Short mmCIF file of C-alpha atoms in Angstrom, two decimals:
data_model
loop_
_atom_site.label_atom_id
_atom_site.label_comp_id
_atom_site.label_asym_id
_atom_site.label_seq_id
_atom_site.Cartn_x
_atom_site.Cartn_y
_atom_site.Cartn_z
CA UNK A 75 0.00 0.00 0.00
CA UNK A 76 2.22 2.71 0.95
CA UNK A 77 4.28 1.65 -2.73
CA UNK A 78 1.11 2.88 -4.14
CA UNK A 79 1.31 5.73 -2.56
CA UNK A 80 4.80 6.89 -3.65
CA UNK A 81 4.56 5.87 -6.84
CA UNK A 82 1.15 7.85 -7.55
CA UNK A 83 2.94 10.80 -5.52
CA UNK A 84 5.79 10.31 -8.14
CA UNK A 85 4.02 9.49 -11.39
CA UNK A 86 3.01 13.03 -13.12
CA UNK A 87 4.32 16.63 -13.32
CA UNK A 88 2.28 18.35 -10.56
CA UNK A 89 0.59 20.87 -12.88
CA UNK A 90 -1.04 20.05 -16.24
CA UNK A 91 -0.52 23.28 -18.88
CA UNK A 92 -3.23 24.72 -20.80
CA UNK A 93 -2.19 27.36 -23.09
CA UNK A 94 -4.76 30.19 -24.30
CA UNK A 95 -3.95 31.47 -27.44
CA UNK A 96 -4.75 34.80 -29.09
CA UNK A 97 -6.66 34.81 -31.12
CA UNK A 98 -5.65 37.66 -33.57
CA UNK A 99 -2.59 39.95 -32.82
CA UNK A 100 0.33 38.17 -31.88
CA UNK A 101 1.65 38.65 -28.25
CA UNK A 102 -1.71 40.34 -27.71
CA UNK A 103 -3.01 38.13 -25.12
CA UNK A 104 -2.68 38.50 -20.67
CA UNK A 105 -4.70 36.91 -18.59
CA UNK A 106 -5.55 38.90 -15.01
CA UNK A 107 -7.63 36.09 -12.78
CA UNK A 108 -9.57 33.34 -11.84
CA UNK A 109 -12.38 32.35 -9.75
CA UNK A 110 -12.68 29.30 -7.42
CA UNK A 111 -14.71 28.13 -10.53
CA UNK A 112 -11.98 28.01 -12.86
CA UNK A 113 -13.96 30.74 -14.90
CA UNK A 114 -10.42 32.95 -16.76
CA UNK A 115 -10.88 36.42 -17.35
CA UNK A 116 -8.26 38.43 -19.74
CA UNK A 117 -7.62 40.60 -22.16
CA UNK A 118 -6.28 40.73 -25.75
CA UNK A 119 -6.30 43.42 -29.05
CA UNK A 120 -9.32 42.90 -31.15
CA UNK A 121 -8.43 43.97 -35.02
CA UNK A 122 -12.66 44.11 -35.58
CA UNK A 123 -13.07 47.06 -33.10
CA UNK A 124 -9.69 48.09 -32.80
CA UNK A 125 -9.40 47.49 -28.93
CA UNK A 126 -8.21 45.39 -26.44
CA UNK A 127 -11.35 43.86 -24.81
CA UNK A 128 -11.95 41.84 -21.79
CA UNK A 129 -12.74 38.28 -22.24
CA UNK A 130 -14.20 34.97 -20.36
CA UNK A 131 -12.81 32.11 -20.69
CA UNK A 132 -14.79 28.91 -20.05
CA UNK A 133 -12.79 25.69 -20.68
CA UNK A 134 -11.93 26.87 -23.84
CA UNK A 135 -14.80 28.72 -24.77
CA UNK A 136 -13.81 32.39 -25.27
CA UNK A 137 -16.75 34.99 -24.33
CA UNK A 138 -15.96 38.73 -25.15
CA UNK A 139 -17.59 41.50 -23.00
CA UNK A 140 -19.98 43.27 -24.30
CA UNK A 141 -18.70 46.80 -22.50
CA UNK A 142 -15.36 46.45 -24.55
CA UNK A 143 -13.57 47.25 -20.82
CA UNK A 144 -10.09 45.74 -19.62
CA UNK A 145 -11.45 43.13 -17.58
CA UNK A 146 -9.24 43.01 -14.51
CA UNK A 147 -10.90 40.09 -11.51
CA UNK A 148 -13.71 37.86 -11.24
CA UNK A 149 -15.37 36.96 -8.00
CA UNK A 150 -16.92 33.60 -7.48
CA UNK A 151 -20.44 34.90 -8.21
CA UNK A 152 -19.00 35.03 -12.02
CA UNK A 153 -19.55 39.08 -11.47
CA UNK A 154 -16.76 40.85 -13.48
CA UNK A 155 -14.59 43.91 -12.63
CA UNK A 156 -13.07 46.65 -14.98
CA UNK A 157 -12.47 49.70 -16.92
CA UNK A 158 -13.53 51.60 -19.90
CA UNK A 159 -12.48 54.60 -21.47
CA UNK A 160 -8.98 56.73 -22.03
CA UNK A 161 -8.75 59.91 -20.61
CA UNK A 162 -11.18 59.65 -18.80
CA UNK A 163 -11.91 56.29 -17.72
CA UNK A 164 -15.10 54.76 -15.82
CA UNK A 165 -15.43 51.29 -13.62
CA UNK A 166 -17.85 48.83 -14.50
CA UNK A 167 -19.16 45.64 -12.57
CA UNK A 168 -20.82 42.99 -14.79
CA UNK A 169 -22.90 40.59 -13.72
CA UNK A 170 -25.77 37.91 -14.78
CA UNK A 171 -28.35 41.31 -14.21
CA UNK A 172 -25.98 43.32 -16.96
CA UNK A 173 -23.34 46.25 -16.22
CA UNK A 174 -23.27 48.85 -13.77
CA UNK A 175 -21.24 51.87 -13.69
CA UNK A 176 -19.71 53.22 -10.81
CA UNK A 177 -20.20 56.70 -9.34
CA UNK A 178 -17.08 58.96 -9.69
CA UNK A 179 -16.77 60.48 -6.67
CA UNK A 180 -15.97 63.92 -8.66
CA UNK A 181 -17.18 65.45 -12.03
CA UNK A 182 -15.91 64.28 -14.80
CA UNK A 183 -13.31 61.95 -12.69
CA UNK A 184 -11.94 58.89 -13.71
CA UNK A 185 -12.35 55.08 -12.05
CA UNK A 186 -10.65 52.22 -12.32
CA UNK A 187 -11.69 48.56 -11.15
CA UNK A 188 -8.90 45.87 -9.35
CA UNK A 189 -10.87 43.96 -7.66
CA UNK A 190 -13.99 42.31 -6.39
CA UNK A 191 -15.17 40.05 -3.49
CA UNK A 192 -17.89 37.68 -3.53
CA UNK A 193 -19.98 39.76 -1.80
CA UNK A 194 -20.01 42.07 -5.14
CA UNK A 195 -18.04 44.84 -3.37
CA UNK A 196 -15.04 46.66 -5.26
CA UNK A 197 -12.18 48.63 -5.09
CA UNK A 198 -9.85 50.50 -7.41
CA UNK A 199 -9.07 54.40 -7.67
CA UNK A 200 -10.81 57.11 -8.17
CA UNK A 201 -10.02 60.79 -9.00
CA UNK A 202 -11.18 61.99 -5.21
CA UNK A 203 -9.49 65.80 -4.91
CA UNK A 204 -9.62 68.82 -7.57
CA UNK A 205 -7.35 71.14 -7.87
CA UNK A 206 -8.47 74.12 -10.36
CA UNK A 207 -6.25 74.86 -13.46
CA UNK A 208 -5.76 73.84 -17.10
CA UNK A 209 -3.19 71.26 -17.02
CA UNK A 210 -5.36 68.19 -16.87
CA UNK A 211 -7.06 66.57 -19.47
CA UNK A 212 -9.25 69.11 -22.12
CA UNK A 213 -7.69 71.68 -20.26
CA UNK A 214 -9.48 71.40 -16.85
CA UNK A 215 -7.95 71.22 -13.77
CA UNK A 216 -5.71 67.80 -12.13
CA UNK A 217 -7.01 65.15 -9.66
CA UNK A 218 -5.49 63.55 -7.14
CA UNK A 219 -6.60 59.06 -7.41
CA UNK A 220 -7.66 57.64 -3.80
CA UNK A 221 -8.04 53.95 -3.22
CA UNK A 222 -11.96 53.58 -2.83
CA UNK A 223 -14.42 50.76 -1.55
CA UNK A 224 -17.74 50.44 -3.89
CA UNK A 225 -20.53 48.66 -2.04
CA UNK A 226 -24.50 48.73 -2.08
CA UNK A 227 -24.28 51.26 -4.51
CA UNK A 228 -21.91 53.85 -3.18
CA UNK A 229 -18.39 54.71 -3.02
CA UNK A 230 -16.15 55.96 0.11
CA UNK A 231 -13.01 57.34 -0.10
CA UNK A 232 -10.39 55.31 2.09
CA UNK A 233 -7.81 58.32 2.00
CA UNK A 234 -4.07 57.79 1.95
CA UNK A 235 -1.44 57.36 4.14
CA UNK A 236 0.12 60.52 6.93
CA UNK A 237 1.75 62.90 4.24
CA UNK A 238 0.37 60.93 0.97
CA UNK A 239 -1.87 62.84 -2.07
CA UNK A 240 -2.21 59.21 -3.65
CA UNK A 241 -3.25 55.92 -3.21
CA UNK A 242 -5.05 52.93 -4.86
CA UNK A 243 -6.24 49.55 -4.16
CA UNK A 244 -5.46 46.43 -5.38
CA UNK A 245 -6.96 43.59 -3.94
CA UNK A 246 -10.31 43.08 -0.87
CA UNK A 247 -11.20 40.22 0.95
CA UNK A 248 -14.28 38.71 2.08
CA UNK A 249 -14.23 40.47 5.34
CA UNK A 250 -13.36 43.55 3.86
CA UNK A 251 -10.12 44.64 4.43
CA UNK A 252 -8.60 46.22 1.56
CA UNK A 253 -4.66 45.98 0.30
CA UNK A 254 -2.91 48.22 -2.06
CA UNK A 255 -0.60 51.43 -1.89
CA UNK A 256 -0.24 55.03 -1.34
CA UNK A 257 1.91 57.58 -2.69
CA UNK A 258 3.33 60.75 -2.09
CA UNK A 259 2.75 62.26 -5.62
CA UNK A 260 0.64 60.58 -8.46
CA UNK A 261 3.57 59.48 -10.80
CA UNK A 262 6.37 59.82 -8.50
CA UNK A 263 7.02 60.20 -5.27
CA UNK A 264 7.68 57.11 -1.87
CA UNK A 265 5.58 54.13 -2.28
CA UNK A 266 4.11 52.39 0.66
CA UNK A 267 1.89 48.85 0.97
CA UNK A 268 -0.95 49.80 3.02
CA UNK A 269 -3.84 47.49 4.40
CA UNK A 270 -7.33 49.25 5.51
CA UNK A 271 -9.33 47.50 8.21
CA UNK A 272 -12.10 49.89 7.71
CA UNK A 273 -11.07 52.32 10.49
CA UNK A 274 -7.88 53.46 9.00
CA UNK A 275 -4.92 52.93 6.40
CA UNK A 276 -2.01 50.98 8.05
CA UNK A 277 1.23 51.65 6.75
CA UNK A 278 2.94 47.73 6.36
CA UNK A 279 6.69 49.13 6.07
CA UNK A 280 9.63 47.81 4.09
CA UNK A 281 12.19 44.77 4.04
CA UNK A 282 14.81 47.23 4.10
CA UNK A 283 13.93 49.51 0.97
CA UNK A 284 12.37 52.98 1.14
CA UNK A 285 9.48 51.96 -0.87
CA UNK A 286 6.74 48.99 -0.93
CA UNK A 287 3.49 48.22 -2.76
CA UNK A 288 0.82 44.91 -2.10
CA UNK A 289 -1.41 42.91 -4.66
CA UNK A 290 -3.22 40.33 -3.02
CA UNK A 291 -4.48 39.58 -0.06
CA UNK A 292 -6.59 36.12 1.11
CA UNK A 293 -9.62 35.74 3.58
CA UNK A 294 -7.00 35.55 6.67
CA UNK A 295 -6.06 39.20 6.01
CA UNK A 296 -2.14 37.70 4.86
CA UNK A 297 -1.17 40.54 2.38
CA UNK A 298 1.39 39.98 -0.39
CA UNK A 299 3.33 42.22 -2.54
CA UNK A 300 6.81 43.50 -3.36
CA UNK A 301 9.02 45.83 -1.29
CA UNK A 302 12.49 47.26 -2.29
CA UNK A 303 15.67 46.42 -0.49
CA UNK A 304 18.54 48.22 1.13
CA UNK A 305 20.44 46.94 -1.99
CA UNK A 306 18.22 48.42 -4.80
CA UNK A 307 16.59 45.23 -5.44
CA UNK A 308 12.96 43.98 -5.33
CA UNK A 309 11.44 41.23 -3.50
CA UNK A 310 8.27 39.40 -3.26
CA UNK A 311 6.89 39.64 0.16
CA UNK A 312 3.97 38.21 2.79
CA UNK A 313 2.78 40.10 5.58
CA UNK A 314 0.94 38.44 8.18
CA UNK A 315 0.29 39.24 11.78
CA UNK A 316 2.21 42.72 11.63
CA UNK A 317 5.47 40.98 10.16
CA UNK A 318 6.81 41.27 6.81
CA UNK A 319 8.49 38.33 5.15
CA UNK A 320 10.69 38.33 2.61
CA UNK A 321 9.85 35.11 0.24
CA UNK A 322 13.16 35.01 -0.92
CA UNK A 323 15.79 36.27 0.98
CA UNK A 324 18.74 34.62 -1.41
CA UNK A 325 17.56 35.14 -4.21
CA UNK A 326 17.19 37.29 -6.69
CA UNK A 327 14.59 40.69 -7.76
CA UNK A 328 10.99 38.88 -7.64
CA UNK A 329 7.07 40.17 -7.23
CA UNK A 330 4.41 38.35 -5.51
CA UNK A 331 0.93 39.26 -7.38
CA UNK A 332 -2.25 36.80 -5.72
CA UNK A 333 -2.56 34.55 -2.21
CA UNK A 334 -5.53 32.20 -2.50
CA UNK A 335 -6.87 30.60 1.48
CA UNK A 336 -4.29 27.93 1.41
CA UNK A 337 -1.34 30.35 1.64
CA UNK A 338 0.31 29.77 -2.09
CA UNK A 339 1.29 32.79 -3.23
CA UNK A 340 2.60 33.14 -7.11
CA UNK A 341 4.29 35.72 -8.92
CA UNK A 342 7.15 36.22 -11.06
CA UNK A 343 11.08 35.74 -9.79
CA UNK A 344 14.29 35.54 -12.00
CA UNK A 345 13.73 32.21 -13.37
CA UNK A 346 9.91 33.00 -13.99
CA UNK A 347 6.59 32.39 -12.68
CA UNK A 348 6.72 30.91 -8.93
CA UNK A 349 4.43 29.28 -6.33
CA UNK A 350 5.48 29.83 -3.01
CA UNK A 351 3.93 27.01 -0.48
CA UNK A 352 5.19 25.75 2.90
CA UNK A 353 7.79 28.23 3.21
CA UNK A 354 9.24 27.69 -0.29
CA UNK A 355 9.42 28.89 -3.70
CA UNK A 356 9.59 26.99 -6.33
CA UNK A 357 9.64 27.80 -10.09
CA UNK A 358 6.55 26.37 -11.93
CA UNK A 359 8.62 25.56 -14.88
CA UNK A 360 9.80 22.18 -12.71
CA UNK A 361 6.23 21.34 -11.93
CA UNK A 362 5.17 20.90 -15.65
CA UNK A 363 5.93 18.70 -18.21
CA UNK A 364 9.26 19.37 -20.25
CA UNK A 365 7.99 21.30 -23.35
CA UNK A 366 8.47 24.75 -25.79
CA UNK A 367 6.80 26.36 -23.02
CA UNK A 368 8.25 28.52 -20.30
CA UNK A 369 6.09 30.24 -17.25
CA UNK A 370 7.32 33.75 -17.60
CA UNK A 371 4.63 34.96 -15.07
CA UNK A 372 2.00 33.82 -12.48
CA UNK A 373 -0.50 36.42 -11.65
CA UNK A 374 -3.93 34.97 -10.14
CA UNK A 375 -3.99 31.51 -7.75
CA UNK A 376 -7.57 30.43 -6.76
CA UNK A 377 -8.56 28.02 -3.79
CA UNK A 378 -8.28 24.91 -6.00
CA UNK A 379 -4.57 25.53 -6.56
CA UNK A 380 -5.07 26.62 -10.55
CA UNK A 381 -2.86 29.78 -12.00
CA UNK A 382 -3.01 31.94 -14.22
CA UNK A 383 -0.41 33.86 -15.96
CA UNK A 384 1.75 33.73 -19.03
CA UNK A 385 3.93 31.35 -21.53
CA UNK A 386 6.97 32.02 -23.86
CA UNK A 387 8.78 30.13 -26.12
CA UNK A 388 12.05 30.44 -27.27
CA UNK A 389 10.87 31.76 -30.90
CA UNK A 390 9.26 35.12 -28.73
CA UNK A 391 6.01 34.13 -28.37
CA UNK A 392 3.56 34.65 -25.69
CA UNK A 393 0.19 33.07 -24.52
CA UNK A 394 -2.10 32.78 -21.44
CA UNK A 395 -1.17 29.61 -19.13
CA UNK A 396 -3.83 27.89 -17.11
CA UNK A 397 -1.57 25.64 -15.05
CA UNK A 398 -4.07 23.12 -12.92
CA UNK A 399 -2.96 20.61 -10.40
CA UNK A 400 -2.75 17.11 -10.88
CA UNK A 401 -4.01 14.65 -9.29
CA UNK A 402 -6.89 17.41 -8.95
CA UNK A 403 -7.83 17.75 -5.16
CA UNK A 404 -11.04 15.11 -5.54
CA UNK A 405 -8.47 12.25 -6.90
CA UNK A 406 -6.44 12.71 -3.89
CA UNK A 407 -9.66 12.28 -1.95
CA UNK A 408 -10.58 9.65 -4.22
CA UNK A 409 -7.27 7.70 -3.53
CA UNK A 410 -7.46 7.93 0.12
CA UNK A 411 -10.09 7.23 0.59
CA UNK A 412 -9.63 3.84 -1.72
CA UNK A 413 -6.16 3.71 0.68
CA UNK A 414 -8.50 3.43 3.50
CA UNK A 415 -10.20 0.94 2.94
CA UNK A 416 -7.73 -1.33 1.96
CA UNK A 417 -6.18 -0.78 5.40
CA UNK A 418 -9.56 -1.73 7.14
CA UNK A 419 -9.78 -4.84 5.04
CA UNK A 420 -6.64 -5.84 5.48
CA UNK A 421 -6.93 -5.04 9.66
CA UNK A 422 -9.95 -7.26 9.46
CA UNK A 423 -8.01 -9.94 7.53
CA UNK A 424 -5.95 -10.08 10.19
CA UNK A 425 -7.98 -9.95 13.02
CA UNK A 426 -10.11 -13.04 11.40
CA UNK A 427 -6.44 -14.74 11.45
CA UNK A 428 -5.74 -14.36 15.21
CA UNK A 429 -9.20 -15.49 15.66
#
């Protein structure tokens, strides 16, 4: 029994590789998430409206957006997050009832969409503060973006950090606290990761660096993200009851981008995409089957252990990579439980024996 074991534990890569091909423009593909459903959401150039749209997809069935927004999360409702627009942009949330705009919390201010819990809630930035001029767009005055929460139809402005005119969010969980970073000056200025509990933005500091920024965060509140070092290098990092962790502390400049409940965290590290798990990071290009394809990125990792991100090949070319687990989590249950009852057979065998 237990040679069973190892040699089923031993048997396959540990990921199976789906690529998702665009399905025009060359290199004109990224994916941006996945749900707990396995639902894909992206985003690729369209030569018959001359856009990049957001797009669905389901098992290999591509659905465009009707909204022709950059499609940037989907919660496990299937509702969709994004943005539309140029200059002036606008948020959207699309669900099974159709589209909804969000307010901007000034006139003729822009919104953007990151990201969306399953309670339908978002967050994002929005243009917050006007100050009067003409050097903003069609000559009007300049706004300063704050990181906002959009629930039950209205939007409130989480602020920034002491000292900060900027900030946006990135990622919410189902509780409601919100990750993402503020900034001393839109464009330039000292980047810090913050995380709002809803009574105020909490600065999460530095491995060393001067500046720091988070992308993810999971139902536990365990916020991940990149922070500079004292060297001038980048690292992926975890925070988690009020201590930063650097996720690679000999290695070289990496970014952490999603946490799912489990803890993995992926991102993207010298040799490529990465899962980090159990206090180790490991390049997914060892957990696949030898091929033309290299994970150049992992951006999104939902509870069922699948990723998203992106594949290159050595002649330049790029695609969306669904990487899913195998055995998938119900075979291991499958197995073991199989595995336990050939123990309890065999226990009885040997209990008839001594009888």
């Amino acid at each position: 029994m237990l040679a069973l074991v190892c040699a089923f534990a031993q048997a396959a890569p540990l990921y199976t590789l789906r690529t998702i091909a665009p399905l025009g423009f060359p290199n004109g593909l990224v994916l941006t998430g996945i749900n707990n459903q396995g639902l894909v959401l992206g985003n690729e150039w369209r030569e018959d409206v001359q856009a990049a749209t957001g797009f669905v997809d389901r098992g290999g069935s591509r659905t465009w957006l009707d909204t022709l927004m950059l499609a940037s999360c989907v919660n496990d409702g299937g509702a969709i997050g994004g943005t539309a627009g140029d200059i002036i942009t606008a948020g959207y949330v699309v669900d099974s009832k159709g589209a909804v705009m969000l307010p901007p919390m000034q006139q003729q201010g822009s919104v953007s969409v990151s990201a969306l819990n399953g309670h339908g809630h978002a967050v994002g930035s929005a243009d917050a503060v006007y100050h009067p001029g003409t050097d903003g767009p069609y000559g009007q005055g300049t706004f300063d973006s704050h990181a906002y929460v959009y629930r039950d139809g209205s939007m409130t402005d989480l602020g920034t950090l002491s000292g900060h005119a900027y900030s946006s969010a990135a990622a919410i969980n189902a509780g409601g606290l919100v990750a993402g970073v503020s900034r001393e000056r839109a464009g330039d200025g000292v980047r810090r990761a913050f995380l709002h509990d809803g009574a105020g933005m909490v600065d999460l500091g530095t491995l060393g660096g001067a500046e720091s920024w988070a992308s993810g965060i999971n139902d536990s509140g365990t916020v991940v993200g990149v922070s500079t070092m004292a060297d001038g290098g980048v690292h992926a990092f975890l925070y988690a009851g009020g201590a930063m962790v650097d996720l690679n502390p000999d290695g070289g400049n990496s970014e952490a981008f999603d946490i799912n409940n489990a803890g993995q965290v992926v991102g993207k590290g010298k040799g490529g995409g990465f899962i980090y798990a159990n206090g180790v990071m490991t390049d997914l290009d060892a957990l696949i089957a030898p091929g033309e394809w290299h994970i150049a990125s992992a951006v999104g990792v939902n509870d069922r252990g699948q990723i998203v991100g992106q594949a290159c090949n050595g002649y330049g070319e790029c695609v969306g990579a669904l990487l899913s687990p195998v055995p998938e989590p119900a075979t291991w249950g499958m197995l073991l439980g199989g595995l336990a009852l050939l123990g309890g057979a065999a226990r009885r065998r040997r209990k008839a024996a001594a009888l």
